[in-house]
Amino acid sequence: MWGGRFDAPPNELVARLGESVSYDRRMYAHDIRGSTAHARMLARTGIIPQADADAIVDGLAAVKAEIDAGTFVWSAALEDVHMNIESRLTGLIGAPGGRLHSGRSRNDQVATDMRLYLRDEAAEVVRLLRALQAALVTLAGQHTDTILPGFTHLQHAQPVVFGHVLLAYVEMLERDVGRLTDASRRMDVLPLGAGAMAGTTLPIDREWVAGELGFTGGLCRNSMDAVSDRDFVIELVSALSLMMMHLSRLSEDTVFWCSQEANWVELGDAFCTGSSIMPQKKNPDVCELTRGKAARVYGDLVTLLSLMKNLPLCYNRDMQEDKEPLFDALDTAKLVLAVYAPMVASIVVRKERMHGAASDAALMATDLAEWLVRQGLPFRQAHHRVGALVGAAHRAGKGLEAFTLAELRECVPEATEECLGLWKPEASVAARDIVGGTAPAQVRAQVAFWKAQPWMAEGKE
Ligand code: ARG
């Protein structure tokens, strides 16, 4: 493709170092889509004869059919997906194939292909995320009255309902969807026409190509920027990294919930593995692998950031190294999401075990402090009194619920009969009846909000 200037073929190891077709071939459909639009435009603008454009468009369809069918012979000597396709095109249709690359460079071609490819991939990740959100919302809807301890510092803090916990993750994933959609919108501009870096002398029609390829944001305004930045790749992988961070935390929580110490949930057998030595084991491997895969996606992000940081304008061959971390991050995220939704759907909840853990009256200590605030006591004083009470209970080796009113009054003189009713976790959650609170009524309203989202209905099909 560029042999004209050279006397010797590339060194064999250089060819091995430089080939990308072994992994960038996955963009073939997008490459062919971009080339097809480019060829049509070249004919519309009179840059190449219509008959040649027709031959190119038909030839590209034939190449695509070969690749789809698995009969296409990829050649590492032809470096990348772009040169493989162009070479086969010319092999099929002859001379007109040589006109396809008019007014374009692989630099604007690869930037276009990646944007087309990522637009589709981002949409697929969002679809998978929606399915996971739907599974979480469905489970949350079944557990708006299921009480368990909420934690801070992994210490029992206050009772919450399980639906509230699950919806916290739905919120996180909602922001992930927002970030992916936003990144997708920002990358939706056409680089083609930037040429190698300065544009082209040929009278191409970029607007037409942008419309044909569905770039809703129109054109990249600056040819040098168009071929030299990969911020859109980094942005997407960064959104995936955040998403993996969320899934990793959900996994960490789930591992704990499945532990013998908690024994609050059980995952479906299909989502666990056994031990080759300990017959009783049922391990939450999906959760653990998700935590591990998060590290891997962060690695991809750091690779991409490091790759770009010292590159002068415009295109540099280093940038070919953007693909493997990008593809790895996408493959990893999609696989994790795909397995996660059915795993969530397989969860069996042990309500009584959760409730038992949330029934220690110490979890309701804040409720008593806030009761005192309602009687007019400043919160700091209230906190101090209840703290003293908890200390007394600890020394006496008994629970707060075992205190008589008289004993209660030794630390909390303002206490009345009403205080003895504060120790029920049901009362505690029900009392947190503000927007965003864990009261079952609030959580039911949140579930209703999520169930009204259009993607909830899609999941049911
Ligand atoms: N395979 C190359 C890449 O992904 C395509 C662009 C090559 N451009 C060049 N001037 N060698 O970066």
mmCIF file of C-alpha atoms in Angstrom, residues 24-408:
data_model
loop_
_atom_site.group_PDB
_atom_site.id
_atom_site.type_symbol
_atom_site.label_atom_id
_atom_site.label_comp_id
_atom_site.label_asym_id
_atom_site.label_seq_id
_atom_site.Cartn_x
_atom_site.Cartn_y
_atom_site.Cartn_z
ATOM 1 C CA ASP A 24 -8.679 -4.628 14.962
ATOM 2 C CA ARG A 25 -10.465 -6.933 12.521
ATOM 3 C CA ARG A 26 -13.436 -6.825 14.862
ATOM 4 C CA MET A 27 -14.157 -3.343 13.451
ATOM 5 C CA TYR A 28 -14.592 -4.674 9.914
ATOM 6 C CA ALA A 29 -18.318 -3.945 9.625
ATOM 7 C CA HIS A 30 -17.777 -0.366 10.752
ATOM 8 C CA ASP A 31 -14.799 0.046 8.430
ATOM 9 C CA ILE A 32 -16.898 -1.150 5.508
ATOM 10 C CA ARG A 33 -19.761 1.120 6.500
ATOM 11 C CA GLY A 34 -17.415 4.122 6.572
ATOM 12 C CA SER A 35 -15.796 3.183 3.254
ATOM 13 C CA THR A 36 -19.156 2.659 1.591
ATOM 14 C CA ALA A 37 -20.331 6.137 2.584
ATOM 15 C CA HIS A 38 -16.985 7.600 1.516
ATOM 16 C CA ALA A 39 -17.168 5.928 -1.920
ATOM 17 C CA ARG A 40 -20.716 7.161 -2.518
ATOM 18 C CA MET A 41 -19.675 10.665 -1.567
ATOM 19 C CA LEU A 42 -16.698 10.500 -3.952
ATOM 20 C CA ALA A 43 -19.078 9.804 -6.818
ATOM 21 C CA ARG A 44 -21.644 12.436 -5.747
ATOM 22 C CA THR A 45 -18.938 15.084 -5.726
ATOM 23 C CA GLY A 46 -17.562 13.932 -9.078
ATOM 24 C CA ILE A 47 -14.200 12.950 -7.584
ATOM 25 C CA ILE A 48 -14.513 9.420 -8.972
ATOM 26 C CA PRO A 49 -16.825 8.032 -11.692
ATOM 27 C CA GLN A 50 -20.209 6.740 -10.517
ATOM 28 C CA ALA A 51 -19.507 3.354 -12.109
ATOM 29 C CA ASP A 52 -16.339 2.990 -10.027
ATOM 30 C CA ALA A 53 -18.201 3.936 -6.851
ATOM 31 C CA ASP A 54 -20.875 1.349 -7.675
ATOM 32 C CA ALA A 55 -18.176 -1.285 -8.163
ATOM 33 C CA ILE A 56 -16.567 -0.279 -4.856
ATOM 34 C CA VAL A 57 -19.870 -0.396 -2.942
ATOM 35 C CA ASP A 58 -20.720 -3.829 -4.375
ATOM 36 C CA GLY A 59 -17.161 -5.032 -3.798
ATOM 37 C CA LEU A 60 -17.235 -3.912 -0.165
ATOM 38 C CA ALA A 61 -20.507 -5.789 0.320
ATOM 39 C CA ALA A 62 -18.844 -8.891 -1.136
ATOM 40 C CA VAL A 63 -15.864 -8.467 1.203
ATOM 41 C CA LYS A 64 -18.234 -8.109 4.150
ATOM 42 C CA ALA A 65 -20.060 -11.289 3.096
ATOM 43 C CA GLU A 66 -16.735 -13.155 3.047
ATOM 44 C CA ILE A 67 -15.809 -11.894 6.501
ATOM 45 C CA ASP A 68 -19.283 -12.659 7.870
ATOM 46 C CA ALA A 69 -19.033 -16.162 6.450
ATOM 47 C CA GLY A 70 -15.546 -16.710 7.874
ATOM 48 C CA THR A 71 -13.965 -17.350 4.476
ATOM 49 C CA PHE A 72 -11.971 -14.101 4.349
ATOM 50 C CA VAL A 73 -8.213 -14.642 4.554
ATOM 51 C CA TRP A 74 -6.668 -12.080 6.900
ATOM 52 C CA SER A 75 -3.060 -11.173 6.297
ATOM 53 C CA ALA A 76 -0.760 -9.820 8.996
ATOM 54 C CA ALA A 77 1.490 -8.539 6.217
ATOM 55 C CA LEU A 78 -1.292 -6.087 5.366
ATOM 56 C CA GLU A 79 -1.019 -4.641 8.873
ATOM 57 C CA ASP A 80 -4.539 -3.716 9.809
ATOM 58 C CA VAL A 81 -8.222 -4.217 9.104
ATOM 59 C CA HIS A 82 -8.296 -1.209 6.782
ATOM 60 C CA MET A 83 -5.543 -2.434 4.451
ATOM 61 C CA ASN A 84 -6.839 -5.987 4.500
ATOM 62 C CA ILE A 85 -10.254 -4.872 3.340
ATOM 63 C CA GLU A 86 -8.965 -2.438 0.729
ATOM 64 C CA SER A 87 -6.560 -5.007 -0.643
ATOM 65 C CA ARG A 88 -9.258 -7.654 -0.966
ATOM 66 C CA LEU A 89 -11.584 -5.091 -2.545
ATOM 67 C CA THR A 90 -9.035 -4.349 -5.255
ATOM 68 C CA GLY A 91 -8.442 -8.070 -5.665
ATOM 69 C CA LEU A 92 -12.168 -8.504 -6.306
ATOM 70 C CA ILE A 93 -12.981 -5.479 -8.477
ATOM 71 C CA GLY A 94 -9.620 -4.440 -9.894
ATOM 72 C CA ALA A 95 -8.659 -0.866 -10.784
ATOM 73 C CA PRO A 96 -11.695 0.986 -9.291
ATOM 74 C CA GLY A 97 -10.624 -0.284 -5.861
ATOM 75 C CA GLY A 98 -7.587 1.944 -6.136
ATOM 76 C CA ARG A 99 -9.854 5.027 -6.121
ATOM 77 C CA LEU A 100 -11.475 4.369 -2.715
ATOM 78 C CA HIS A 101 -8.741 5.995 -0.671
ATOM 79 C CA SER A 102 -9.092 9.356 -2.511
ATOM 80 C CA GLY A 103 -9.319 12.264 -0.085
ATOM 81 C CA ARG A 104 -8.806 10.148 2.996
ATOM 82 C CA SER A 105 -6.027 8.673 5.117
ATOM 83 C CA ARG A 106 -5.954 5.738 7.465
ATOM 84 C CA ASN A 107 -5.652 8.338 10.188
ATOM 85 C CA ASP A 108 -9.119 9.793 9.661
ATOM 86 C CA GLN A 109 -10.395 6.361 8.622
ATOM 87 C CA VAL A 110 -9.413 4.664 11.883
ATOM 88 C CA ALA A 111 -10.737 7.597 13.933
ATOM 89 C CA THR A 112 -14.057 7.234 12.101
ATOM 90 C CA ASP A 113 -14.195 3.471 12.505
ATOM 91 C CA MET A 114 -13.520 3.694 16.222
ATOM 92 C CA ARG A 115 -16.264 6.244 16.751
ATOM 93 C CA LEU A 116 -18.750 4.158 14.759
ATOM 94 C CA TYR A 117 -17.723 1.050 16.651
ATOM 95 C CA LEU A 118 -17.815 2.669 20.073
ATOM 96 C CA ARG A 119 -21.220 4.204 19.457
ATOM 97 C CA ASP A 120 -22.612 0.693 18.948
ATOM 98 C CA GLU A 121 -20.656 -0.797 21.838
ATOM 99 C CA ALA A 122 -21.730 1.944 24.247
ATOM 100 C CA ALA A 123 -25.365 1.267 23.292
ATOM 101 C CA GLU A 124 -24.832 -2.445 23.991
ATOM 102 C CA VAL A 125 -23.265 -1.773 27.383
ATOM 103 C CA VAL A 126 -26.206 0.481 28.255
ATOM 104 C CA ARG A 127 -28.631 -2.284 27.230
ATOM 105 C CA LEU A 128 -26.833 -4.725 29.552
ATOM 106 C CA LEU A 129 -26.754 -2.163 32.343
ATOM 107 C CA ARG A 130 -30.510 -1.674 31.976
ATOM 108 C CA ALA A 131 -31.047 -5.407 32.323
ATOM 109 C CA LEU A 132 -29.026 -5.418 35.555
ATOM 110 C CA GLN A 133 -30.899 -2.401 36.890
ATOM 111 C CA ALA A 134 -34.168 -4.163 36.064
ATOM 112 C CA ALA A 135 -33.081 -7.273 37.995
ATOM 113 C CA LEU A 136 -32.134 -5.131 40.996
ATOM 114 C CA VAL A 137 -35.401 -3.174 40.887
ATOM 115 C CA THR A 138 -37.423 -6.391 40.685
ATOM 116 C CA LEU A 139 -35.630 -7.815 43.710
ATOM 117 C CA ALA A 140 -35.955 -4.491 45.546
ATOM 118 C CA GLY A 141 -39.706 -4.556 44.920
ATOM 119 C CA GLN A 142 -39.916 -7.870 46.787
ATOM 120 C CA HIS A 143 -37.989 -6.525 49.761
ATOM 121 C CA THR A 144 -39.413 -3.155 50.712
ATOM 122 C CA ASP A 145 -40.218 -4.587 54.173
ATOM 123 C CA THR A 146 -37.218 -6.863 54.603
ATOM 124 C CA ILE A 147 -35.113 -5.389 57.373
ATOM 125 C CA LEU A 148 -31.370 -5.852 57.809
ATOM 126 C CA PRO A 149 -28.577 -3.895 59.484
ATOM 127 C CA GLY A 150 -27.045 -1.082 57.482
ATOM 128 C CA PHE A 151 -23.312 -0.565 58.033
ATOM 129 C CA THR A 152 -20.761 2.151 58.445
ATOM 130 C CA HIS A 153 -17.143 1.063 58.956
ATOM 131 C CA LEU A 154 -18.572 -2.453 58.482
ATOM 132 C CA GLN A 155 -20.121 -2.031 61.948
ATOM 133 C CA HIS A 156 -23.863 -2.374 62.441
ATOM 134 C CA ALA A 157 -25.205 1.161 62.161
ATOM 135 C CA GLN A 158 -28.980 1.424 61.688
ATOM 136 C CA PRO A 159 -31.673 -0.859 60.312
ATOM 137 C CA VAL A 160 -32.592 -0.427 56.658
ATOM 138 C CA VAL A 161 -34.799 -2.354 54.282
ATOM 139 C CA PHE A 162 -33.066 -4.563 51.730
ATOM 140 C CA GLY A 163 -34.878 -2.868 48.846
ATOM 141 C CA HIS A 164 -33.229 0.387 49.876
ATOM 142 C CA VAL A 165 -29.772 -1.212 49.679
ATOM 143 C CA LEU A 166 -30.484 -2.605 46.221
ATOM 144 C CA LEU A 167 -31.847 0.689 44.946
ATOM 145 C CA ALA A 168 -28.640 2.412 46.072
ATOM 146 C CA TYR A 169 -26.879 0.324 43.421
ATOM 147 C CA VAL A 170 -29.604 1.101 40.882
ATOM 148 C CA GLU A 171 -28.817 4.792 41.422
ATOM 149 C CA MET A 172 -25.093 4.213 40.858
ATOM 150 C CA LEU A 173 -25.779 2.283 37.675
ATOM 151 C CA GLU A 174 -28.107 5.066 36.520
ATOM 152 C CA ARG A 175 -25.205 7.508 36.682
ATOM 153 C CA ASP A 176 -23.080 4.982 34.776
ATOM 154 C CA VAL A 177 -25.705 4.908 32.047
ATOM 155 C CA GLY A 178 -25.638 8.716 32.029
ATOM 156 C CA ARG A 179 -21.856 8.792 31.675
ATOM 157 C CA LEU A 180 -21.860 6.241 28.849
ATOM 158 C CA THR A 181 -24.647 8.046 27.009
ATOM 159 C CA ASP A 182 -22.895 11.343 27.459
ATOM 160 C CA ALA A 183 -19.555 9.975 26.218
ATOM 161 C CA SER A 184 -21.361 8.431 23.278
ATOM 162 C CA ARG A 185 -23.006 11.738 22.384
ATOM 163 C CA ARG A 186 -19.708 13.621 22.566
ATOM 164 C CA MET A 187 -17.932 11.173 20.268
ATOM 165 C CA ASP A 188 -20.731 11.340 17.704
ATOM 166 C CA VAL A 189 -18.893 13.625 15.258
ATOM 167 C CA LEU A 190 -17.277 12.713 11.937
ATOM 168 C CA PRO A 191 -13.464 12.835 11.626
ATOM 169 C CA LEU A 192 -13.437 11.678 7.983
ATOM 170 C CA GLY A 193 -12.163 14.494 5.777
ATOM 171 C CA ALA A 194 -9.356 15.336 8.164
ATOM 172 C CA GLY A 195 -7.106 13.268 5.908
ATOM 173 C CA ALA A 196 -3.688 12.569 7.359
ATOM 174 C CA MET A 197 -3.963 15.732 9.475
ATOM 175 C CA ALA A 198 -4.520 18.872 7.384
ATOM 176 C CA GLY A 199 -7.627 18.028 5.363
ATOM 177 C CA THR A 200 -7.691 17.333 1.625
ATOM 178 C CA THR A 201 -7.431 19.331 -1.565
ATOM 179 C CA LEU A 202 -10.256 17.264 -3.095
ATOM 180 C CA PRO A 203 -13.773 18.765 -3.028
ATOM 181 C CA ILE A 204 -15.266 16.188 -0.631
ATOM 182 C CA ASP A 205 -18.658 16.631 1.049
ATOM 183 C CA ARG A 206 -18.177 15.923 4.732
ATOM 184 C CA GLU A 207 -21.714 16.947 5.722
ATOM 185 C CA TRP A 208 -23.186 14.338 3.422
ATOM 186 C CA VAL A 209 -20.959 11.604 4.850
ATOM 187 C CA ALA A 210 -21.822 12.656 8.413
ATOM 188 C CA GLY A 211 -25.539 12.389 7.587
ATOM 189 C CA GLU A 212 -25.055 9.060 5.817
ATOM 190 C CA LEU A 213 -23.198 7.589 8.820
ATOM 191 C CA GLY A 214 -25.637 9.056 11.333
ATOM 192 C CA PHE A 215 -23.181 11.336 13.123
ATOM 193 C CA THR A 216 -25.738 13.451 14.947
ATOM 194 C CA GLY A 217 -23.107 15.892 16.206
ATOM 195 C CA GLY A 218 -21.975 16.759 12.675
ATOM 196 C CA LEU A 219 -18.294 17.227 11.828
ATOM 197 C CA CYS A 220 -15.061 17.368 13.765
ATOM 198 C CA ARG A 221 -14.205 21.044 13.305
ATOM 199 C CA ASN A 222 -10.410 20.701 13.391
ATOM 200 C CA SER A 223 -8.550 18.184 11.235
ATOM 201 C CA MET A 224 -5.562 17.997 13.577
ATOM 202 C CA ASP A 225 -7.731 17.315 16.582
ATOM 203 C CA ALA A 226 -9.856 14.862 14.599
ATOM 204 C CA VAL A 227 -6.970 12.496 13.874
ATOM 205 C CA SER A 228 -4.917 12.951 17.017
ATOM 206 C CA ASP A 229 -7.094 12.650 20.072
ATOM 207 C CA ARG A 230 -8.397 9.472 21.635
ATOM 208 C CA ASP A 231 -10.123 11.202 24.520
ATOM 209 C CA PHE A 232 -13.377 9.580 23.410
ATOM 210 C CA VAL A 233 -11.822 6.144 23.954
ATOM 211 C CA ILE A 234 -10.483 7.161 27.348
ATOM 212 C CA GLU A 235 -13.802 8.699 28.323
ATOM 213 C CA LEU A 236 -15.653 5.511 27.546
ATOM 214 C CA VAL A 237 -13.159 3.298 29.380
ATOM 215 C CA SER A 238 -13.245 5.712 32.265
ATOM 216 C CA ALA A 239 -17.043 5.364 32.411
ATOM 217 C CA LEU A 240 -16.569 1.581 32.291
ATOM 218 C CA SER A 241 -14.044 1.807 35.130
ATOM 219 C CA LEU A 242 -16.516 3.645 37.321
ATOM 220 C CA MET A 243 -19.177 1.111 36.448
ATOM 221 C CA MET A 244 -16.824 -1.733 37.371
ATOM 222 C CA MET A 245 -16.074 0.037 40.640
ATOM 223 C CA HIS A 246 -19.808 -0.013 41.402
ATOM 224 C CA LEU A 247 -20.153 -3.676 40.447
ATOM 225 C CA SER A 248 -17.103 -4.478 42.526
ATOM 226 C CA ARG A 249 -18.679 -2.869 45.594
ATOM 227 C CA LEU A 250 -21.947 -4.696 44.998
ATOM 228 C CA SER A 251 -19.866 -7.853 44.736
ATOM 229 C CA GLU A 252 -18.082 -7.106 47.979
ATOM 230 C CA ASP A 253 -21.422 -6.622 49.743
ATOM 231 C CA THR A 254 -22.800 -9.797 48.192
ATOM 232 C CA VAL A 255 -19.769 -11.856 49.251
ATOM 233 C CA PHE A 256 -20.431 -10.738 52.800
ATOM 234 C CA TRP A 257 -24.165 -11.410 52.581
ATOM 235 C CA CYS A 258 -23.382 -14.971 51.417
ATOM 236 C CA SER A 259 -20.807 -15.599 54.137
ATOM 237 C CA GLN A 260 -21.667 -17.997 56.968
ATOM 238 C CA GLU A 261 -21.294 -15.029 59.346
ATOM 239 C CA ALA A 262 -24.169 -13.190 57.701
ATOM 240 C CA ASN A 263 -25.968 -15.959 55.793
ATOM 241 C CA TRP A 264 -28.500 -13.420 54.568
ATOM 242 C CA VAL A 265 -28.672 -14.357 50.907
ATOM 243 C CA GLU A 266 -28.026 -17.400 48.811
ATOM 244 C CA LEU A 267 -26.998 -17.198 45.161
ATOM 245 C CA GLY A 268 -28.275 -19.672 42.595
ATOM 246 C CA ASP A 269 -26.067 -22.752 42.171
ATOM 247 C CA ALA A 270 -25.425 -21.797 38.555
ATOM 248 C CA PHE A 271 -23.578 -18.701 39.723
ATOM 249 C CA CYS A 272 -21.345 -20.356 42.296
ATOM 250 C CA THR A 273 -18.576 -22.912 42.249
ATOM 251 C CA GLY A 274 -17.556 -25.680 44.582
ATOM 252 C CA SER A 275 -14.209 -26.650 45.994
ATOM 253 C CA SER A 276 -12.118 -29.524 44.689
ATOM 254 C CA ILE A 277 -11.279 -30.535 48.264
ATOM 255 C CA MET A 278 -13.997 -29.195 50.586
ATOM 256 C CA PRO A 279 -17.289 -30.786 49.599
ATOM 257 C CA GLN A 280 -19.427 -28.328 51.557
ATOM 258 C CA LYS A 281 -18.161 -25.190 49.774
ATOM 259 C CA LYS A 282 -20.342 -22.948 47.656
ATOM 260 C CA ASN A 283 -18.265 -19.999 46.601
ATOM 261 C CA PRO A 284 -19.484 -16.670 45.188
ATOM 262 C CA ASP A 285 -16.912 -16.699 42.374
ATOM 263 C CA VAL A 286 -18.863 -14.371 40.092
ATOM 264 C CA CYS A 287 -18.640 -11.661 42.734
ATOM 265 C CA GLU A 288 -14.972 -12.270 43.380
ATOM 266 C CA LEU A 289 -14.142 -12.322 39.677
ATOM 267 C CA THR A 290 -16.068 -9.090 39.219
ATOM 268 C CA ARG A 291 -13.902 -7.459 41.882
ATOM 269 C CA GLY A 292 -10.850 -8.827 40.090
ATOM 270 C CA LYS A 293 -12.053 -7.719 36.658
ATOM 271 C CA ALA A 294 -12.540 -4.184 37.956
ATOM 272 C CA ALA A 295 -8.780 -4.049 38.543
ATOM 273 C CA ARG A 296 -8.238 -5.196 35.006
ATOM 274 C CA VAL A 297 -10.452 -2.477 33.511
ATOM 275 C CA TYR A 298 -8.661 0.161 35.612
ATOM 276 C CA GLY A 299 -5.434 -1.212 34.094
ATOM 277 C CA ASP A 300 -6.872 -0.652 30.623
ATOM 278 C CA LEU A 301 -7.729 2.924 31.567
ATOM 279 C CA VAL A 302 -4.242 3.608 32.901
ATOM 280 C CA THR A 303 -2.721 2.089 29.738
ATOM 281 C CA LEU A 304 -4.780 4.463 27.591
ATOM 282 C CA LEU A 305 -4.001 7.534 29.663
ATOM 283 C CA SER A 306 -0.290 6.695 29.664
ATOM 284 C CA LEU A 307 -0.358 5.961 25.950
ATOM 285 C CA MET A 308 -1.602 9.430 25.073
ATOM 286 C CA LYS A 309 0.112 11.715 27.525
ATOM 287 C CA ASN A 310 3.346 12.469 25.651
ATOM 288 C CA LEU A 311 2.165 12.315 22.066
ATOM 289 C CA PRO A 312 2.808 15.381 19.929
ATOM 290 C CA LEU A 313 0.149 16.338 17.386
ATOM 291 C CA CYS A 314 -1.080 14.659 15.272
ATOM 292 C CA TYR A 315 -1.265 10.930 14.596
ATOM 293 C CA ASN A 316 1.486 8.746 16.039
ATOM 294 C CA ARG A 317 1.713 5.023 15.583
ATOM 295 C CA ASP A 318 1.631 4.586 19.355
ATOM 296 C CA MET A 319 -2.077 5.232 19.004
ATOM 297 C CA GLN A 320 -2.592 1.834 17.431
ATOM 298 C CA GLU A 321 -2.079 0.540 20.980
ATOM 299 C CA ASP A 322 -5.413 2.088 21.986
ATOM 300 C CA LYS A 323 -7.363 -0.863 20.667
ATOM 301 C CA GLU A 324 -6.430 -3.799 22.852
ATOM 302 C CA PRO A 325 -7.104 -2.046 26.172
ATOM 303 C CA LEU A 326 -10.314 -0.610 24.748
ATOM 304 C CA PHE A 327 -11.552 -3.966 23.489
ATOM 305 C CA ASP A 328 -10.479 -5.678 26.676
ATOM 306 C CA ALA A 329 -12.365 -3.172 28.815
ATOM 307 C CA LEU A 330 -15.485 -3.561 26.675
ATOM 308 C CA ASP A 331 -15.350 -7.360 26.578
ATOM 309 C CA THR A 332 -14.751 -7.552 30.308
ATOM 310 C CA ALA A 333 -17.508 -5.110 31.217
ATOM 311 C CA LYS A 334 -20.034 -6.743 28.906
ATOM 312 C CA LEU A 335 -19.302 -10.240 30.185
ATOM 313 C CA VAL A 336 -19.563 -9.167 33.805
ATOM 314 C CA LEU A 337 -22.841 -7.334 33.180
ATOM 315 C CA ALA A 338 -24.279 -10.240 31.228
ATOM 316 C CA VAL A 339 -23.637 -12.710 34.048
ATOM 317 C CA TYR A 340 -24.580 -10.298 36.811
ATOM 318 C CA ALA A 341 -28.224 -9.692 35.898
ATOM 319 C CA PRO A 342 -29.265 -13.370 36.017
ATOM 320 C CA MET A 343 -27.171 -13.856 39.158
ATOM 321 C CA VAL A 344 -29.119 -11.092 40.905
ATOM 322 C CA ALA A 345 -32.344 -12.700 39.718
ATOM 323 C CA SER A 346 -31.211 -15.978 41.336
ATOM 324 C CA ILE A 347 -30.788 -14.443 44.796
ATOM 325 C CA VAL A 348 -32.756 -16.055 47.614
ATOM 326 C CA VAL A 349 -33.134 -13.802 50.654
ATOM 327 C CA ARG A 350 -33.194 -15.122 54.208
ATOM 328 C CA LYS A 351 -35.481 -12.523 55.719
ATOM 329 C CA GLU A 352 -35.483 -13.965 59.253
ATOM 330 C CA ARG A 353 -31.681 -14.027 59.392
ATOM 331 C CA MET A 354 -31.524 -10.415 58.211
ATOM 332 C CA HIS A 355 -34.201 -9.409 60.697
ATOM 333 C CA GLY A 356 -32.450 -11.198 63.546
ATOM 334 C CA ALA A 357 -29.242 -9.290 62.865
ATOM 335 C CA ALA A 358 -31.125 -5.991 62.794
ATOM 336 C CA SER A 359 -32.960 -6.626 66.064
ATOM 337 C CA ASP A 360 -30.163 -5.645 68.462
ATOM 338 C CA ALA A 361 -31.624 -2.580 70.185
ATOM 339 C CA ALA A 362 -28.234 -0.841 69.968
ATOM 340 C CA LEU A 363 -29.013 -0.234 66.290
ATOM 341 C CA MET A 364 -31.895 1.955 67.479
ATOM 342 C CA ALA A 365 -29.682 4.151 69.686
ATOM 343 C CA THR A 366 -29.950 7.014 67.194
ATOM 344 C CA ASP A 367 -33.727 6.693 67.329
ATOM 345 C CA LEU A 368 -33.670 7.390 71.070
ATOM 346 C CA ALA A 369 -31.291 10.332 70.582
ATOM 347 C CA GLU A 370 -33.633 11.796 67.957
ATOM 348 C CA TRP A 371 -36.618 11.160 70.254
ATOM 349 C CA LEU A 372 -34.845 13.349 72.827
ATOM 350 C CA VAL A 373 -34.307 16.030 70.164
ATOM 351 C CA ARG A 374 -38.065 15.971 69.555
ATOM 352 C CA GLN A 375 -38.496 16.623 73.305
ATOM 353 C CA GLY A 376 -36.360 19.748 72.884
ATOM 354 C CA LEU A 377 -32.915 18.492 73.930
ATOM 355 C CA PRO A 378 -29.924 19.682 71.843
ATOM 356 C CA PHE A 379 -28.678 16.744 69.756
ATOM 357 C CA ARG A 380 -25.183 16.761 71.290
ATOM 358 C CA GLN A 381 -26.633 16.318 74.795
ATOM 359 C CA ALA A 382 -29.040 13.670 73.568
ATOM 360 C CA HIS A 383 -26.163 11.830 71.899
ATOM 361 C CA HIS A 384 -24.143 11.993 75.135
ATOM 362 C CA ARG A 385 -26.975 10.574 77.256
ATOM 363 C CA VAL A 386 -27.717 7.723 74.895
ATOM 364 C CA GLY A 387 -23.972 7.054 74.643
ATOM 365 C CA ALA A 388 -23.853 6.702 78.422
ATOM 366 C CA LEU A 389 -26.828 4.350 78.259
ATOM 367 C CA VAL A 390 -25.124 2.159 75.635
ATOM 368 C CA GLY A 391 -22.010 2.129 77.826
ATOM 369 C CA ALA A 392 -24.083 1.037 80.833
ATOM 370 C CA ALA A 393 -25.707 -1.719 78.783
ATOM 371 C CA HIS A 394 -22.306 -2.878 77.643
ATOM 372 C CA ARG A 395 -21.002 -3.003 81.227
ATOM 373 C CA ALA A 396 -24.132 -4.763 82.434
ATOM 374 C CA GLY A 397 -23.769 -7.266 79.604
ATOM 375 C CA LYS A 398 -27.378 -6.878 78.456
ATOM 376 C CA GLY A 399 -29.245 -5.373 75.541
ATOM 377 C CA LEU A 400 -30.972 -1.975 75.660
ATOM 378 C CA GLU A 401 -34.294 -3.723 75.165
ATOM 379 C CA ALA A 402 -33.813 -5.400 78.589
ATOM 380 C CA PHE A 403 -33.715 -2.035 80.381
ATOM 381 C CA THR A 404 -36.726 -1.080 82.502
ATOM 382 C CA LEU A 405 -37.941 2.503 82.307
ATOM 383 C CA ALA A 406 -36.356 3.203 85.712
ATOM 384 C CA GLU A 407 -33.001 1.861 84.543
ATOM 385 C CA LEU A 408 -33.315 3.867 81.336
#
